[in-house]
Structures are given as C-alpha cells and as structure tokens.
XYZ file of C-alpha atoms in Angstrom:
146
model
C 85.081 104.857 80.254
C 83.836 104.180 83.770
C 82.702 100.770 82.867
C 86.443 99.891 81.709
C 87.894 101.213 85.072
C 85.294 99.388 87.024
C 85.832 96.162 85.052
C 89.559 96.732 85.435
C 89.245 97.337 89.350
C 86.883 94.445 89.753
C 89.367 91.944 87.947
C 92.036 93.206 90.346
C 89.905 92.724 93.284
C 89.048 89.126 92.248
C 92.611 88.318 91.511
C 93.951 89.872 94.704
C 91.459 87.665 96.710
C 91.857 84.458 94.701
C 94.435 82.991 96.878
C 92.772 83.634 100.331
C 92.121 80.462 101.941
C 92.056 81.639 105.518
C 88.470 81.853 107.266
C 87.278 85.219 108.293
C 87.812 85.701 111.982
C 84.564 85.203 114.165
C 83.791 87.039 117.399
C 84.482 83.887 119.432
C 86.735 85.413 121.856
C 89.749 83.603 120.905
C 93.009 85.520 120.480
C 95.004 85.000 117.326
C 98.244 83.303 118.071
C 101.168 85.172 117.547
C 103.278 84.230 114.063
C 106.125 81.799 114.618
C 109.434 83.082 114.919
C 110.908 83.069 111.751
C 114.250 81.212 111.004
C 116.616 80.565 108.248
C 115.019 78.251 105.901
C 117.329 75.243 105.009
C 118.594 74.977 101.409
C 116.076 73.739 99.245
C 116.496 70.264 97.849
C 116.992 69.690 94.120
C 113.206 68.553 93.754
C 112.287 71.690 95.570
C 114.484 74.056 93.725
C 113.207 72.490 90.491
C 109.689 72.816 91.493
C 109.735 76.344 92.585
C 111.438 77.137 89.437
C 109.055 75.544 87.057
C 105.965 77.075 89.249
C 107.488 80.577 88.837
C 108.170 80.218 85.037
C 104.618 78.917 84.571
C 103.230 81.973 86.244
C 105.534 84.366 84.257
C 104.490 82.470 80.769
C 101.014 82.513 81.857
C 101.172 86.202 82.450
C 103.208 86.951 79.258
C 100.382 85.223 77.407
C 97.871 87.407 79.357
C 99.533 90.404 78.303
C 99.966 89.739 74.779
C 96.078 89.082 74.462
C 95.431 92.346 76.188
C 97.893 94.058 73.890
C 95.792 92.995 70.856
C 92.883 95.056 72.236
C 94.737 98.170 71.560
C 94.742 101.745 73.299
C 93.499 103.423 75.011
C 90.984 100.754 76.705
C 93.838 97.978 75.813
C 96.345 99.767 78.090
C 94.137 99.120 81.051
C 93.624 95.490 80.312
C 97.677 95.299 79.941
C 98.042 97.131 83.132
C 95.767 94.757 84.599
C 97.435 91.660 83.271
C 100.851 92.874 84.579
C 99.300 93.349 88.065
C 97.766 89.853 87.947
C 101.030 88.384 86.521
C 103.017 90.047 89.456
C 100.708 88.735 92.178
C 100.651 85.280 90.670
C 104.826 85.334 90.539
C 104.634 86.639 94.056
C 102.427 83.680 95.201
C 104.838 81.096 93.645
C 107.963 83.109 95.166
C 106.450 82.417 98.465
C 107.488 78.518 98.344
C 111.053 79.260 96.695
C 114.000 80.388 98.603
C 117.554 81.828 97.925
C 118.471 83.201 94.724
C 115.521 82.023 92.956
C 113.215 83.680 95.361
C 115.324 86.833 94.855
C 114.869 86.837 91.019
C 111.409 85.962 91.193
C 110.703 88.822 93.416
C 112.484 91.071 91.119
C 110.243 89.666 88.020
C 107.193 90.540 90.059
C 108.583 93.992 90.803
C 109.368 94.658 87.220
C 105.900 93.632 86.134
C 104.473 95.759 88.750
C 106.488 98.852 87.338
C 105.249 98.314 83.905
C 101.667 97.744 85.109
C 102.076 101.142 86.634
C 103.039 102.940 83.865
C 100.569 101.356 81.414
C 97.582 103.075 83.329
C 98.698 106.313 81.075
C 97.178 105.577 77.998
C 99.575 107.403 76.100
C 102.933 105.580 77.227
C 104.339 102.265 76.211
C 106.839 101.531 78.766
C 110.305 99.916 78.259
C 110.042 96.213 78.953
C 114.101 95.726 79.100
C 113.999 95.743 82.969
C 111.369 93.022 82.891
C 113.427 90.999 80.055
C 116.444 91.189 82.277
C 114.782 90.211 85.467
C 113.376 87.357 83.523
C 116.684 86.464 82.244
C 118.472 86.542 85.725
C 115.515 84.427 87.185
C 116.186 81.594 84.534
C 119.871 81.777 85.210
C 119.101 81.470 88.875
C 117.184 78.180 88.070
C 120.127 76.769 85.921
C-alpha cells in the first residue's frame, strides 16, 4: 500500500512540475522585477477563441481517457489511480485555461474545479463520487465554445 501511495504522490509531483519552464533563481544579487499590472484583456479573436477551446477540450478528452484507464484497475488501488488522473486532468485543463479569456476561461476553470473535487472524493477507496457536476461543467464549457 505504501508503494502505491508513493507512486501516486510521485506522479502528482512530476505532473505538477512538468510545465515549469522558469529557471531557478540564482544568488546573483539581482532583485526580481515586480509583476506587471494586470489590465483587462482584449476580446479574443475568433482564431484565438477556437484555439483555446480546442486546447482545453483536448485536455478534457485526454483526462477522460486517463480516468477510464485508471478505473479499469479496480478498487482499492484503482481509486488512487483515478484520483491522480483527475488531479492531473485538472492541472492540464488549468494550464490551458491560462491562454483563454472570458466565458471560455470561466467554464474551463469550472471543469478543472469539478475534476479536483472528484479527485478529492476518490481518495476514499469506499466511495464512487457523483460525476454529474463534472458532466454539467463540461457541457457548459462546450456551450461557451459554441
């Protein structure tokens, strides 16, 4: 059981750090610059909107495929794998939501939140959480994409 937990936590750590492209700070005495002031982003163009929708939808479909693979393992070990798949899917969706704006970004964030909530509940090997909120969030996202 310890090895399953270790593998699951290791996988989550790898997934969490996979998109980090910033170099580690060095002790060179430079001070980090302050983040730029945020402003209201302009409305996305049609091409930007379609790309964001396609990227987020791709992350959702990939997560669903990984969850299906993990569910095939069966309880109790499979519950940890399913939980990890939902967490990884939420992270992937969040990464794509960063490039979106407006209703698409909001709907994509709700999908990631729903995936995280299901991942939290799947850590209990005795439960099978309701996926209806996730299905509803995905439907709202696809509606926002048109």
